[in-house]
mmCIF file of C-alpha atoms in Angstrom:
data_model
loop_
_atom_site.group_PDB
_atom_site.id
_atom_site.type_symbol
_atom_site.label_atom_id
_atom_site.label_comp_id
_atom_site.label_asym_id
_atom_site.label_seq_id
_atom_site.Cartn_x
_atom_site.Cartn_y
_atom_site.Cartn_z
ATOM 1 C CA UNK A 397 4.227 29.097 15.423
ATOM 2 C CA UNK A 398 3.200 26.941 12.425
ATOM 3 C CA UNK A 399 4.123 23.782 14.310
ATOM 4 C CA UNK A 400 2.064 24.793 17.331
ATOM 5 C CA UNK A 401 -0.977 25.744 15.256
ATOM 6 C CA UNK A 402 -0.931 22.462 13.316
ATOM 7 C CA UNK A 403 -0.362 20.480 16.498
ATOM 8 C CA UNK A 404 -3.364 22.156 18.116
ATOM 9 C CA UNK A 405 -5.629 21.284 15.159
ATOM 10 C CA UNK A 406 -4.366 17.706 14.963
ATOM 11 C CA UNK A 407 -4.958 17.151 18.657
ATOM 12 C CA UNK A 408 -8.426 18.637 18.259
ATOM 13 C CA UNK A 409 -9.475 15.497 16.394
ATOM 14 C CA UNK A 410 -9.357 13.647 19.706
ATOM 15 C CA UNK A 411 -11.931 15.939 21.321
ATOM 16 C CA UNK A 412 -15.256 14.083 21.482
ATOM 17 C CA UNK A 413 -18.685 15.721 21.597
ATOM 18 C CA UNK A 414 -20.211 14.491 24.866
ATOM 19 C CA UNK A 415 -23.743 14.612 23.435
ATOM 20 C CA UNK A 416 -23.066 12.537 20.318
ATOM 21 C CA UNK A 417 -19.966 10.579 21.297
ATOM 22 C CA UNK A 418 -18.355 11.625 17.998
ATOM 23 C CA UNK A 419 -15.659 14.038 16.965
ATOM 24 C CA UNK A 420 -18.055 16.306 15.076
ATOM 25 C CA UNK A 421 -16.491 19.144 13.111
ATOM 26 C CA UNK A 422 -13.186 18.692 14.935
ATOM 27 C CA UNK A 423 -12.190 15.822 12.673
ATOM 28 C CA UNK A 424 -12.724 17.957 9.586
ATOM 29 C CA UNK A 425 -10.656 20.774 11.063
ATOM 30 C CA UNK A 426 -7.960 18.199 11.726
ATOM 31 C CA UNK A 427 -8.373 16.936 8.149
ATOM 32 C CA UNK A 428 -7.672 20.426 6.832
ATOM 33 C CA UNK A 429 -4.595 20.647 9.033
ATOM 34 C CA UNK A 430 -3.373 17.304 7.681
ATOM 35 C CA UNK A 431 -3.892 18.556 4.112
ATOM 36 C CA UNK A 432 -1.925 21.686 4.964
ATOM 37 C CA UNK A 433 0.939 19.660 6.430
ATOM 38 C CA UNK A 434 1.017 17.479 3.315
ATOM 39 C CA UNK A 435 1.599 20.554 1.181
ATOM 40 C CA UNK A 436 4.120 22.409 3.365
ATOM 41 C CA UNK A 437 5.958 19.488 5.015
ATOM 42 C CA UNK A 438 9.592 20.101 5.919
ATOM 43 C CA UNK A 439 12.066 17.972 7.823
ATOM 44 C CA UNK A 440 11.511 19.985 11.008
ATOM 45 C CA UNK A 441 7.711 19.895 10.732
ATOM 46 C CA UNK A 442 7.791 16.175 9.993
ATOM 47 C CA UNK A 443 9.969 15.440 13.001
ATOM 48 C CA UNK A 444 7.820 17.565 15.299
ATOM 49 C CA UNK A 445 4.421 16.311 14.122
ATOM 50 C CA UNK A 446 5.187 12.660 13.368
ATOM 51 C CA UNK A 447 3.980 11.500 16.830
ATOM 52 C CA UNK A 448 0.636 13.244 16.253
ATOM 53 C CA UNK A 449 0.189 11.597 12.846
ATOM 54 C CA UNK A 450 1.077 8.157 14.205
ATOM 55 C CA UNK A 451 -1.396 8.621 17.045
ATOM 56 C CA UNK A 452 -4.072 9.437 14.460
ATOM 57 C CA UNK A 453 -3.634 6.013 12.850
ATOM 58 C CA UNK A 454 -5.578 4.711 15.859
ATOM 59 C CA UNK A 455 -8.340 7.311 15.572
ATOM 60 C CA UNK A 456 -11.891 5.857 15.559
ATOM 61 C CA UNK A 457 -12.740 7.748 12.341
ATOM 62 C CA UNK A 458 -11.512 6.109 9.103
ATOM 63 C CA UNK A 459 -11.541 9.605 7.573
ATOM 64 C CA UNK A 460 -8.762 10.683 9.940
ATOM 65 C CA UNK A 461 -6.840 7.406 9.615
ATOM 66 C CA UNK A 462 -6.821 7.751 5.815
ATOM 67 C CA UNK A 463 -5.725 11.376 5.922
ATOM 68 C CA UNK A 464 -2.921 10.638 8.373
ATOM 69 C CA UNK A 465 -1.622 7.716 6.300
ATOM 70 C CA UNK A 466 -1.442 9.694 3.082
ATOM 71 C CA UNK A 467 0.178 12.621 4.864
ATOM 72 C CA UNK A 468 2.857 10.318 6.277
ATOM 73 C CA UNK A 469 4.075 9.616 2.748
ATOM 74 C CA UNK A 470 4.662 13.344 2.161
ATOM 75 C CA UNK A 471 6.393 13.605 5.533
ATOM 76 C CA UNK A 472 8.718 10.685 4.740
ATOM 77 C CA UNK A 473 9.876 12.441 1.564
ATOM 78 C CA UNK A 474 11.167 15.303 3.712
ATOM 79 C CA UNK A 475 12.002 13.334 6.852
ATOM 80 C CA UNK A 476 13.105 9.834 5.746
ATOM 81 C CA UNK A 477 14.158 8.799 9.253
ATOM 82 C CA UNK A 478 10.496 8.936 10.212
ATOM 83 C CA UNK A 479 9.795 5.822 8.158
ATOM 84 C CA UNK A 480 11.750 3.605 10.540
ATOM 85 C CA UNK A 481 9.772 4.992 13.454
ATOM 86 C CA UNK A 482 6.475 4.441 11.621
ATOM 87 C CA UNK A 483 6.997 1.113 9.856
ATOM 88 C CA UNK A 484 5.187 -1.111 12.361
ATOM 89 C CA UNK A 485 2.230 1.278 12.624
ATOM 90 C CA UNK A 486 1.817 1.407 8.841
ATOM 91 C CA UNK A 487 2.084 -2.384 8.662
ATOM 92 C CA UNK A 488 -0.844 -2.685 11.089
ATOM 93 C CA UNK A 489 -2.944 -0.486 8.795
ATOM 94 C CA UNK A 490 -2.943 -3.320 6.243
ATOM 95 C CA UNK A 491 -5.281 -5.106 8.675
ATOM 96 C CA UNK A 492 -7.525 -2.108 9.330
ATOM 97 C CA UNK A 493 -11.248 -3.030 9.470
ATOM 98 C CA UNK A 494 -12.126 -0.259 6.994
ATOM 99 C CA UNK A 495 -11.279 -1.108 3.336
ATOM 100 C CA UNK A 496 -10.492 2.503 2.405
ATOM 101 C CA UNK A 497 -7.812 2.704 5.092
ATOM 102 C CA UNK A 498 -6.261 -0.543 3.846
ATOM 103 C CA UNK A 499 -6.278 0.880 0.321
ATOM 104 C CA UNK A 500 -4.451 4.004 1.518
ATOM 105 C CA UNK A 501 -1.878 1.871 3.352
ATOM 106 C CA UNK A 502 -1.278 -0.137 0.180
ATOM 107 C CA UNK A 503 -0.830 3.066 -1.838
ATOM 108 C CA UNK A 504 1.696 4.480 0.620
ATOM 109 C CA UNK A 505 3.696 1.249 0.867
ATOM 110 C CA UNK A 506 3.843 0.667 -2.899
ATOM 111 C CA UNK A 507 5.043 4.234 -3.489
ATOM 112 C CA UNK A 508 7.737 3.841 -0.846
ATOM 113 C CA UNK A 509 8.747 0.411 -2.165
ATOM 114 C CA UNK A 510 9.552 1.692 -5.656
ATOM 115 C CA UNK A 511 13.011 2.821 -4.522
ATOM 116 C CA UNK A 512 13.942 -0.295 -2.570
ATOM 117 C CA UNK A 513 11.462 -3.213 -2.696
ATOM 118 C CA UNK A 514 13.725 -5.425 -0.579
ATOM 119 C CA UNK A 515 12.898 -3.383 2.528
ATOM 120 C CA UNK A 516 9.262 -4.475 2.223
ATOM 121 C CA UNK A 517 9.769 -8.241 1.904
ATOM 122 C CA UNK A 518 8.386 -8.832 5.416
ATOM 123 C CA UNK A 519 5.055 -7.484 4.155
ATOM 124 C CA UNK A 520 4.757 -10.137 1.434
ATOM 125 C CA UNK A 521 2.386 -12.383 3.481
ATOM 126 C CA UNK A 522 0.029 -9.467 4.165
ATOM 127 C CA UNK A 523 0.025 -8.452 0.496
ATOM 128 C CA UNK A 524 -0.513 -12.048 -0.618
ATOM 129 C CA UNK A 525 -3.536 -12.218 1.682
ATOM 130 C CA UNK A 526 -4.924 -9.057 0.026
ATOM 131 C CA UNK A 527 -4.219 -10.537 -3.410
ATOM 132 C CA UNK A 528 -6.388 -13.559 -2.664
ATOM 133 C CA UNK A 529 -9.145 -11.846 -0.689
ATOM 134 C CA UNK A 530 -9.718 -8.308 -1.990
ATOM 135 C CA UNK A 531 -12.231 -7.337 -4.671
ATOM 136 C CA UNK A 532 -10.971 -3.749 -5.004
ATOM 137 C CA UNK A 533 -9.457 -3.611 -8.497
ATOM 138 C CA UNK A 534 -7.575 -0.358 -7.960
ATOM 139 C CA UNK A 535 -5.963 -1.684 -4.800
ATOM 140 C CA UNK A 536 -5.212 -5.034 -6.441
ATOM 141 C CA UNK A 537 -3.270 -3.233 -9.179
ATOM 142 C CA UNK A 538 -0.946 -1.834 -6.496
ATOM 143 C CA UNK A 539 -0.754 -5.181 -4.698
ATOM 144 C CA UNK A 540 0.160 -7.041 -7.882
ATOM 145 C CA UNK A 541 2.816 -4.460 -8.801
ATOM 146 C CA UNK A 542 4.457 -4.695 -5.386
ATOM 147 C CA UNK A 543 4.430 -8.492 -5.268
ATOM 148 C CA UNK A 544 5.909 -8.588 -8.764
ATOM 149 C CA UNK A 545 8.734 -6.280 -7.680
ATOM 150 C CA UNK A 546 9.478 -8.552 -4.703
ATOM 151 C CA UNK A 547 9.973 -11.694 -6.803
ATOM 152 C CA UNK A 548 13.603 -10.940 -7.810
ATOM 153 C CA UNK A 549 14.356 -10.294 -4.129
ATOM 154 C CA UNK A 550 12.626 -13.504 -2.973
ATOM 155 C CA UNK A 551 12.420 -15.997 -5.893
ATOM 156 C CA UNK A 552 10.382 -18.473 -3.841
ATOM 157 C CA UNK A 553 7.449 -16.107 -4.176
ATOM 158 C CA UNK A 554 7.231 -16.868 -7.908
ATOM 159 C CA UNK A 555 5.664 -20.329 -7.673
ATOM 160 C CA UNK A 556 3.261 -19.139 -4.977
ATOM 161 C CA UNK A 557 2.042 -16.235 -7.101
ATOM 162 C CA UNK A 558 1.570 -18.026 -10.428
ATOM 163 C CA UNK A 559 -1.783 -19.639 -9.603
ATOM 164 C CA UNK A 560 -3.574 -16.619 -8.058
ATOM 165 C CA UNK A 561 -2.246 -14.326 -10.792
ATOM 166 C CA UNK A 562 -3.384 -16.733 -13.496
ATOM 167 C CA UNK A 563 -6.796 -16.931 -11.868
ATOM 168 C CA UNK A 564 -6.981 -13.142 -11.906
ATOM 169 C CA UNK A 565 -6.146 -13.026 -15.609
ATOM 170 C CA UNK A 566 -8.972 -15.481 -16.282
ATOM 171 C CA UNK A 567 -11.559 -13.731 -14.133
ATOM 172 C CA UNK A 568 -11.021 -9.973 -14.264
ATOM 173 C CA UNK A 569 -12.528 -7.653 -16.851
ATOM 174 C CA UNK A 570 -10.474 -4.646 -15.696
ATOM 175 C CA UNK A 571 -7.878 -3.969 -18.395
ATOM 176 C CA UNK A 572 -5.387 -2.270 -16.073
ATOM 177 C CA UNK A 573 -5.466 -5.149 -13.589
ATOM 178 C CA UNK A 574 -5.287 -7.638 -16.442
ATOM 179 C CA UNK A 575 -2.130 -5.984 -17.789
ATOM 180 C CA UNK A 576 -0.451 -5.784 -14.372
ATOM 181 C CA UNK A 577 -1.253 -9.432 -13.677
ATOM 182 C CA UNK A 578 0.304 -10.562 -16.958
ATOM 183 C CA UNK A 579 3.325 -8.384 -16.323
ATOM 184 C CA UNK A 580 3.743 -9.856 -12.826
ATOM 185 C CA UNK A 581 3.498 -13.385 -14.258
ATOM 186 C CA UNK A 582 6.278 -12.511 -16.715
ATOM 187 C CA UNK A 583 8.419 -11.467 -13.741
ATOM 188 C CA UNK A 584 7.676 -14.766 -12.004
ATOM 189 C CA UNK A 585 8.398 -17.110 -14.917
ATOM 190 C CA UNK A 586 12.222 -16.962 -14.723
ATOM 191 C CA UNK A 587 12.051 -18.127 -11.096
ATOM 192 C CA UNK A 588 9.519 -20.977 -11.187
ATOM 193 C CA UNK A 589 11.936 -23.821 -11.851
ATOM 194 C CA UNK A 590 12.103 -26.513 -9.202
ATOM 195 C CA UNK A 591 15.301 -27.653 -7.480
ATOM 196 C CA UNK A 592 15.778 -30.398 -10.081
ATOM 197 C CA UNK A 593 15.586 -27.868 -12.918
ATOM 198 C CA UNK A 594 12.106 -28.875 -14.091
ATOM 199 C CA UNK A 595 9.154 -26.515 -14.381
ATOM 200 C CA UNK A 596 5.709 -26.969 -12.794
ATOM 201 C CA UNK A 597 3.289 -28.766 -15.095
ATOM 202 C CA UNK A 598 0.989 -25.754 -15.441
ATOM 203 C CA UNK A 599 3.610 -23.348 -16.801
ATOM 204 C CA UNK A 600 2.929 -24.004 -20.540
ATOM 205 C CA UNK A 601 -0.767 -23.253 -19.950
ATOM 206 C CA UNK A 602 0.123 -20.088 -18.035
ATOM 207 C CA UNK A 603 2.401 -18.908 -20.845
ATOM 208 C CA UNK A 604 -0.306 -19.593 -23.424
ATOM 209 C CA UNK A 605 -2.828 -17.688 -21.288
ATOM 210 C CA UNK A 606 -0.517 -14.666 -21.134
ATOM 211 C CA UNK A 607 0.167 -14.763 -24.866
ATOM 212 C CA UNK A 608 -3.543 -14.888 -25.676
ATOM 213 C CA UNK A 609 -4.213 -12.033 -23.268
ATOM 214 C CA UNK A 610 -1.497 -9.855 -24.794
ATOM 215 C CA UNK A 611 -2.759 -10.708 -28.267
ATOM 216 C CA UNK A 612 -6.208 -9.460 -27.269
ATOM 217 C CA UNK A 613 -4.675 -6.108 -26.319
ATOM 218 C CA UNK A 614 -3.308 -5.477 -29.807
ATOM 219 C CA UNK A 615 -6.010 -7.101 -31.926
#
């Protein structure tokens, strides 16, 4: 009965008001249903309602797309097999036209990646693009943390990340982002050596920049 009731509300988000061309109150009813599912998710509910949630990732309303993304994380905790079925859809959300949906996708992926970052290596190009193009500090914190965790799995990332991370340290005034950027640089440094054993010419300056930044935290 619970499954059927939630399914009915989730599908209601697709009903469009013919006079306005919008979903009207239906999307907010669906939003409440998504919140409910997030709180009571079980393996059986997740398996039954996963197709509805994935379909909602294509909904015209960013409100519904955000809700569905965040709910998927709670579903995956109870129904881990669902992640394999959803991976490509979540990956596409990193290119969503609405910044808030992209931010939600980043949050979900970084939380999932904490257990096994290696599984998310194919997303490194998309996250690097966000690193160099986004101005959302809270999202950049997540992006920097994930890219830093991928460096031991793919050492070649280290030399690619050093310059944009150093630029972030120089330009940002957000303390949390500043700290995460320095921490990510420290994860990159052991892997920046070239094939001949030498280090890039800018590494001493990068190290000095990090030291000065850390000194400012404690002074």
